[in-house]
PDB file of C-alpha atoms in Angstrom:
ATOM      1  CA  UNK A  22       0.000   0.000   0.000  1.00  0.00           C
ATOM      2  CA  UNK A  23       2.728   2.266   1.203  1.00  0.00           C
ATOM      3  CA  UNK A  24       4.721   1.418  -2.712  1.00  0.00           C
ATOM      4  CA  UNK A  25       1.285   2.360  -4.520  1.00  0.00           C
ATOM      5  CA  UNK A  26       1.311   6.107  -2.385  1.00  0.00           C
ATOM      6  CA  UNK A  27       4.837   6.574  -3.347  1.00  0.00           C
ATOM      7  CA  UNK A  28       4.078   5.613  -6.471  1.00  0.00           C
ATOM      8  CA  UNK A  29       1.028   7.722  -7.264  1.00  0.00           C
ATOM      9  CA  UNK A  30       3.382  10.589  -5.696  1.00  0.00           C
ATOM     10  CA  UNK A  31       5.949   9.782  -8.144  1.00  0.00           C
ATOM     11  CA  UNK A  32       3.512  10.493 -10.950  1.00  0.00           C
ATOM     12  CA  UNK A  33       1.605  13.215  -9.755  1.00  0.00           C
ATOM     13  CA  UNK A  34       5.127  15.015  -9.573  1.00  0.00           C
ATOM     14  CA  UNK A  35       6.211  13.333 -13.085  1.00  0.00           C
ATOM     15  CA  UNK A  36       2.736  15.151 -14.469  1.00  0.00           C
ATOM     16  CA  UNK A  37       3.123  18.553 -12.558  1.00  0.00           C
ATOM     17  CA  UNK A  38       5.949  18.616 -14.288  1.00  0.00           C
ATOM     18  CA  UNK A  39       4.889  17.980 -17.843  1.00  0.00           C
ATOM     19  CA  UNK A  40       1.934  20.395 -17.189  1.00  0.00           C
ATOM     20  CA  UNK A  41       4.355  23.232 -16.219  1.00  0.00           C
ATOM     21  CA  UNK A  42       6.342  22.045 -19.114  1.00  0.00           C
ATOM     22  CA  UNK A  43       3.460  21.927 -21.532  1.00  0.00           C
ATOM     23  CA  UNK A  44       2.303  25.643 -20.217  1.00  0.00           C
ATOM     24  CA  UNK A  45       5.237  27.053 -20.926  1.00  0.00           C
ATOM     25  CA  UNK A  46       5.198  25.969 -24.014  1.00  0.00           C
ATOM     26  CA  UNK A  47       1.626  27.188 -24.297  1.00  0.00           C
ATOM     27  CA  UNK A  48       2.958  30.376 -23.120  1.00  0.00           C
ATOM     28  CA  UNK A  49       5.751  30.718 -25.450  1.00  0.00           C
ATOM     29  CA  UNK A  50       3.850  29.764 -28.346  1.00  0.00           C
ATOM     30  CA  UNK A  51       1.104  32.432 -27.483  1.00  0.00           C
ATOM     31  CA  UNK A  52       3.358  35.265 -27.184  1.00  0.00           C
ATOM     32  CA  UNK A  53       5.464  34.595 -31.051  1.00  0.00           C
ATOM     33  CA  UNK A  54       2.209  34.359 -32.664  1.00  0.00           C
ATOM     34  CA  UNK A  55       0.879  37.519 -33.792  1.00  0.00           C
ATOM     35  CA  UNK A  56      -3.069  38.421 -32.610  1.00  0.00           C
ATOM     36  CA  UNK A  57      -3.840  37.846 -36.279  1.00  0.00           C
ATOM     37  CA  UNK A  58      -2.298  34.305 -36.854  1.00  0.00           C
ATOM     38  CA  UNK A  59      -3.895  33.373 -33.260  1.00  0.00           C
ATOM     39  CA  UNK A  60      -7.518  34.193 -34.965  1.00  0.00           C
ATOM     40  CA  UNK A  61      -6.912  31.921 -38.157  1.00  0.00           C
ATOM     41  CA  UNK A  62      -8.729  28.554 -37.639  1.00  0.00           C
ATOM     42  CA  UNK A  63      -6.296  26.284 -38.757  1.00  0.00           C
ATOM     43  CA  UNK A  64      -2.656  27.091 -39.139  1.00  0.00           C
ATOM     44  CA  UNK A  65      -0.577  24.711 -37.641  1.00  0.00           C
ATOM     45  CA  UNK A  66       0.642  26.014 -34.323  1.00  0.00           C
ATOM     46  CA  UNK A  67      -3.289  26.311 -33.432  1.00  0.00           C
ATOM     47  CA  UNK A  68      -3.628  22.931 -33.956  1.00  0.00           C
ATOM     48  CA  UNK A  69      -0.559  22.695 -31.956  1.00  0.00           C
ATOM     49  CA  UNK A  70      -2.123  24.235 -29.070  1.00  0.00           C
ATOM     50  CA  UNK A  71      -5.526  22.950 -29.078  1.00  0.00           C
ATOM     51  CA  UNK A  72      -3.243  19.172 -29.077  1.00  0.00           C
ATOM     52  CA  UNK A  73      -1.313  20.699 -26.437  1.00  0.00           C
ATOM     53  CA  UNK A  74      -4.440  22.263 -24.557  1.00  0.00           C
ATOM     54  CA  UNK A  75      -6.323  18.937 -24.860  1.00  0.00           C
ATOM     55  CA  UNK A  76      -2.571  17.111 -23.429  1.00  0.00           C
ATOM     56  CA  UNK A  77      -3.027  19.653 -20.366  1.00  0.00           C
ATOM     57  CA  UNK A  78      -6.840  18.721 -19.777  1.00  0.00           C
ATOM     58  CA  UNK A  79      -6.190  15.230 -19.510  1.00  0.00           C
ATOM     59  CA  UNK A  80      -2.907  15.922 -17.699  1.00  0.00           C
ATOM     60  CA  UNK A  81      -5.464  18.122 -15.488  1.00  0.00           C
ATOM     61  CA  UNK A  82      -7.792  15.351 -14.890  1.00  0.00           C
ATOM     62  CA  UNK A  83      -5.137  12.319 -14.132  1.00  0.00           C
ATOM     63  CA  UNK A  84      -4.111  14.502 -12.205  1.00  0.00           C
ATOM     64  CA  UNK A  85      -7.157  15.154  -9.787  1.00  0.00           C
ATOM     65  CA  UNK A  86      -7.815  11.491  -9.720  1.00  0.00           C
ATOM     66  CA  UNK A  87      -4.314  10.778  -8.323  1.00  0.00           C
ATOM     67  CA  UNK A  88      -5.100  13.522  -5.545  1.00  0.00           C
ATOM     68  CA  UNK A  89      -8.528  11.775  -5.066  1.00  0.00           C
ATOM     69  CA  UNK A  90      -6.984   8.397  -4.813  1.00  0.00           C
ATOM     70  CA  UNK A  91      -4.008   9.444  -2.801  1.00  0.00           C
ATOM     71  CA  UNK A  92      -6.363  11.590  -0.495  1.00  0.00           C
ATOM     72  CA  UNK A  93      -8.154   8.175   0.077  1.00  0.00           C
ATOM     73  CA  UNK A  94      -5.146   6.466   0.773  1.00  0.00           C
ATOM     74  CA  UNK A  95      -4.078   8.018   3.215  1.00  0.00           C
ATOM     75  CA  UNK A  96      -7.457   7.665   4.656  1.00  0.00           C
ATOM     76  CA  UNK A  97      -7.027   4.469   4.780  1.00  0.00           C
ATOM     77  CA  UNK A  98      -3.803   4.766   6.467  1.00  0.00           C
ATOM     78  CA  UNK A  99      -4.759   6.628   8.780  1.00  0.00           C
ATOM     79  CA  UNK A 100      -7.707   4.760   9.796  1.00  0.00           C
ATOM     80  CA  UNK A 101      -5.431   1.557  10.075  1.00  0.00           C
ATOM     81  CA  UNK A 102      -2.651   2.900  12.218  1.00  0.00           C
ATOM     82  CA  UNK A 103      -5.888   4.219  14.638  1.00  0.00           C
ATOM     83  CA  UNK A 104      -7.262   0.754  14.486  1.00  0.00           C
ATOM     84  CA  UNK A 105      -3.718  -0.585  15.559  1.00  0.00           C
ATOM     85  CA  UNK A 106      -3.725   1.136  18.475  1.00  0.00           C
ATOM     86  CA  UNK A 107      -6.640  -0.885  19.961  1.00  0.00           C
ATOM     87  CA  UNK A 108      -6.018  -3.953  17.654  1.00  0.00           C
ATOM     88  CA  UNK A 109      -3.514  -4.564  20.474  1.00  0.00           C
ATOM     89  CA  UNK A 110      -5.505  -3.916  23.520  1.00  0.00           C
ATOM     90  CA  UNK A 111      -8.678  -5.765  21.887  1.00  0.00           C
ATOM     91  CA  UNK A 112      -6.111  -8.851  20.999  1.00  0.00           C
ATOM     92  CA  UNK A 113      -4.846  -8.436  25.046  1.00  0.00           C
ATOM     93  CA  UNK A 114      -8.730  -8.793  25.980  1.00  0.00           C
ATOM     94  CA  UNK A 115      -9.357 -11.686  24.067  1.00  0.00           C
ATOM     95  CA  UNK A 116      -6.184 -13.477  24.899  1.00  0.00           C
ATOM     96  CA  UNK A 117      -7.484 -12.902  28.677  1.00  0.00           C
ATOM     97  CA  UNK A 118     -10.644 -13.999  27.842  1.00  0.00           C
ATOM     98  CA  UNK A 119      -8.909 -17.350  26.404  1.00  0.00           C
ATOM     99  CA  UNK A 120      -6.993 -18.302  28.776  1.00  0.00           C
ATOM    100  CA  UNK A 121      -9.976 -17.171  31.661  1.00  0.00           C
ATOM    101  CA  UNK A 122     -11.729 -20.391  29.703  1.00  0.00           C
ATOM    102  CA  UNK A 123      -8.965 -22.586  29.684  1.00  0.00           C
ATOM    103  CA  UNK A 124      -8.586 -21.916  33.474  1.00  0.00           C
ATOM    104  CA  UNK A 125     -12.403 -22.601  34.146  1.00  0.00           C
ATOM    105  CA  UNK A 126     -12.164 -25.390  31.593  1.00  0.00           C
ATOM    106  CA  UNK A 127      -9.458 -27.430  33.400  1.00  0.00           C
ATOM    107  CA  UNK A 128     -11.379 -26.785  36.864  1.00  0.00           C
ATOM    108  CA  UNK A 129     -14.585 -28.199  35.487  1.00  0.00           C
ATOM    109  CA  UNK A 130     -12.719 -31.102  33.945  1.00  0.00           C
ATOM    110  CA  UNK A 131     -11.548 -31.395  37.990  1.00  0.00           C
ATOM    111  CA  UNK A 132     -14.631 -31.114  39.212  1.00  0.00           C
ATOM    112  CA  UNK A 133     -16.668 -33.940  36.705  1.00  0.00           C
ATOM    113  CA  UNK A 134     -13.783 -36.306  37.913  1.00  0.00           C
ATOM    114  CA  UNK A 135     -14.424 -35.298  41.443  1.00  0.00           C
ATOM    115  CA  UNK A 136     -18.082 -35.635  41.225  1.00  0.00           C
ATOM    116  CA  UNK A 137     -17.693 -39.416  39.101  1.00  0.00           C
ATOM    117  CA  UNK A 138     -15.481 -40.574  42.046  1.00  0.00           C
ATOM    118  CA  UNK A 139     -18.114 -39.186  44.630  1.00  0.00           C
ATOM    119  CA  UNK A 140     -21.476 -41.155  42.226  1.00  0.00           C
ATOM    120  CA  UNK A 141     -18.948 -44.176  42.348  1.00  0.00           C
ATOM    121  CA  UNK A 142     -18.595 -44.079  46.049  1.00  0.00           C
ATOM    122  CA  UNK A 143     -22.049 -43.238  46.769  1.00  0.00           C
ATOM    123  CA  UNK A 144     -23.242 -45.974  44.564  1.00  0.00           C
ATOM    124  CA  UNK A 145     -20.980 -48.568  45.685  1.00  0.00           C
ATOM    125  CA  UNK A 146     -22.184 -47.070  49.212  1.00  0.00           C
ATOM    126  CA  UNK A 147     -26.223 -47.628  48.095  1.00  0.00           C
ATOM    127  CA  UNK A 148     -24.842 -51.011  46.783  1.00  0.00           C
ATOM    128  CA  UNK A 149     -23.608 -51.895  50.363  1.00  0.00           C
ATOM    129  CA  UNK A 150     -26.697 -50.571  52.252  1.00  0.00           C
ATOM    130  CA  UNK A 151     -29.439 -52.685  49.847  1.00  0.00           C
ATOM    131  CA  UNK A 152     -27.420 -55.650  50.526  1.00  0.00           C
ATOM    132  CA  UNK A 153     -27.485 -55.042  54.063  1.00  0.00           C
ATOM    133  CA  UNK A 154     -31.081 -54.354  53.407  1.00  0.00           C
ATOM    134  CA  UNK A 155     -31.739 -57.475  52.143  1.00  0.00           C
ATOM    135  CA  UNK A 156     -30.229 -59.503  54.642  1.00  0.00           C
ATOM    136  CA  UNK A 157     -31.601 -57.342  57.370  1.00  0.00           C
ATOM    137  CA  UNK A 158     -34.864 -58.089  55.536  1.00  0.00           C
ATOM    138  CA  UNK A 159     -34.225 -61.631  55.658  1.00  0.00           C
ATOM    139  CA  UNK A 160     -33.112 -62.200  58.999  1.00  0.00           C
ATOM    140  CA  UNK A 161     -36.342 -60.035  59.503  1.00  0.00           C
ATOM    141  CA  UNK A 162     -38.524 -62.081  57.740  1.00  0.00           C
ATOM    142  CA  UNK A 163     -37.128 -65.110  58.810  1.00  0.00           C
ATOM    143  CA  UNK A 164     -37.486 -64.310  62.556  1.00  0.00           C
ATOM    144  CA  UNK A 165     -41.165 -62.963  61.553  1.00  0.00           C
ATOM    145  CA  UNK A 166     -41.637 -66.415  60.138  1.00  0.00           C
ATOM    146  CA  UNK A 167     -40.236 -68.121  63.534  1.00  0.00           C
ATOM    147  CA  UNK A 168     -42.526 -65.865  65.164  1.00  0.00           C
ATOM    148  CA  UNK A 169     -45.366 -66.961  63.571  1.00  0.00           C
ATOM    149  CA  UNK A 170     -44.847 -70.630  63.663  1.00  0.00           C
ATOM    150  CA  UNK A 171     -44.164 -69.996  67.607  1.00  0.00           C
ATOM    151  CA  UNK A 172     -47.417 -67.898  68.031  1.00  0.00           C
ATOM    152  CA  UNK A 173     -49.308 -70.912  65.946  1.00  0.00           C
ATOM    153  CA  UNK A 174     -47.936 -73.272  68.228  1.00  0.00           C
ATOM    154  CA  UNK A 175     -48.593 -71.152  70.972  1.00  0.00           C
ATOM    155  CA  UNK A 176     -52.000 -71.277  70.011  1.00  0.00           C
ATOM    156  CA  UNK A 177     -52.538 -74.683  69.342  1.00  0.00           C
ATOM    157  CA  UNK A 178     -50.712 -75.683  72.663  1.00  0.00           C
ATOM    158  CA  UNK A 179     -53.452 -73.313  74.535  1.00  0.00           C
ATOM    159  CA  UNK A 180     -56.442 -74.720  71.955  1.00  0.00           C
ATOM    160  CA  UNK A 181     -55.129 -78.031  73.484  1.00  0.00           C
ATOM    161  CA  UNK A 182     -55.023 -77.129  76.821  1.00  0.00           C
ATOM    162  CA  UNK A 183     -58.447 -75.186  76.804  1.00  0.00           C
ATOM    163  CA  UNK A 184     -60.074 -78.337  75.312  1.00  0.00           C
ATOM    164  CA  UNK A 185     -58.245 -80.502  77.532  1.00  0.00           C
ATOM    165  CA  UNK A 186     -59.422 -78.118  80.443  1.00  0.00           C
ATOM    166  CA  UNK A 187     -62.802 -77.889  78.686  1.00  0.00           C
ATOM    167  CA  UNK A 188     -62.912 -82.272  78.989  1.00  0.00           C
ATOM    168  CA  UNK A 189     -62.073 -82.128  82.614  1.00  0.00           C
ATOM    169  CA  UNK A 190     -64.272 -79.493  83.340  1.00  0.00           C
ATOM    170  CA  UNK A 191     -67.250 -81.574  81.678  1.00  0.00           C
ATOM    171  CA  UNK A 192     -65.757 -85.126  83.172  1.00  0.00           C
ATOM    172  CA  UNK A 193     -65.631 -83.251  86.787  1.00  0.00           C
ATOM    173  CA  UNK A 194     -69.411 -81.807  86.104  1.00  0.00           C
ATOM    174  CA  UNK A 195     -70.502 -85.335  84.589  1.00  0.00           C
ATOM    175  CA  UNK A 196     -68.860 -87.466  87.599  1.00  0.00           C
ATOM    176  CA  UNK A 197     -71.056 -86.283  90.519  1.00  0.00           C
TER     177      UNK A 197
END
């Protein structure tokens, strides 16, 4: 960018140059031709000049556009060496901001494996407690079951001895 400016420069001088050349000439010509030879429509050093005037025009115009172009050039350059001023801060930020997420990346990667040791231990822990569960249950529904045969017997043993008391009762009321 910085070669193109130079080298728009280098023309625009290279053309001031020829256009203060090409005046001059202009100039020169205009003052060795007599009022009267000016006014004739074609002689050849009017032809001369109106080539030379329409040389200077376009000279004129080139010209402007390489001051337009240059103009917007350096626009652009100075726009860019604004923006590079807080490229570098903005750059700083986000390079924060990176490594901010890489921090609270690597402590959530900590804390998953924390919290898959802790669902390992807990369910190895629930694993432990159901099994002691079930032979709690067992043991409770075994001694439920000895319970139950013991209160059956239990109440046979006192059917028996009610209907044995029941027999003597009637044998002591019969006997008199």
């Amino acid at each position: 960018m910085r070669k193109e400016c130079d080298q728009l420069k280098h023309d625009l001088a290279e053309r001031q140059g020829r256009s203060e050349s090409l005046r001059d000439v202009l100039h020169e010509l205009e003052l060795q031709t007599p009022a009267s030879q000016a006014i004739a429509a074609d002689t050849p050093q009017r032809r001369k000049i109106r080539t030379l005037e329409n040389r200077l025009d376009k000279v004129i115009i080139k010209y402007n556009e390489a001051q337009s172009i240059h103009k917007t050039y350096e626009q652009i350059v100075k726009r860019l060496k604004e923006e590079r001023v807080s490229f570098d801060t903005q750059l700083e930020a986000i390079e924060q901001t990176l490594r901010a997420k890489e921090q609270d990346y690597e402590e959530l990667l900590l804390m998953a494996k924390a919290a898959e040791q802790a669902r390992d231990l807990a369910r190895g822990h629930l694993r432990e407690l159901r099994e002691e569960v079930a032979l709690q249950d067992g043991d409770h529904t075994m001694r439920l079951n000895q319970a139950r045969a013991m209160a059956t017997q239990q109440e046979e043993l006192t059917k028996r001895a009610r209907a044995h008391a029941t027999e003597r009762e009637d044998e002591a009321h019969k006997k008199p």
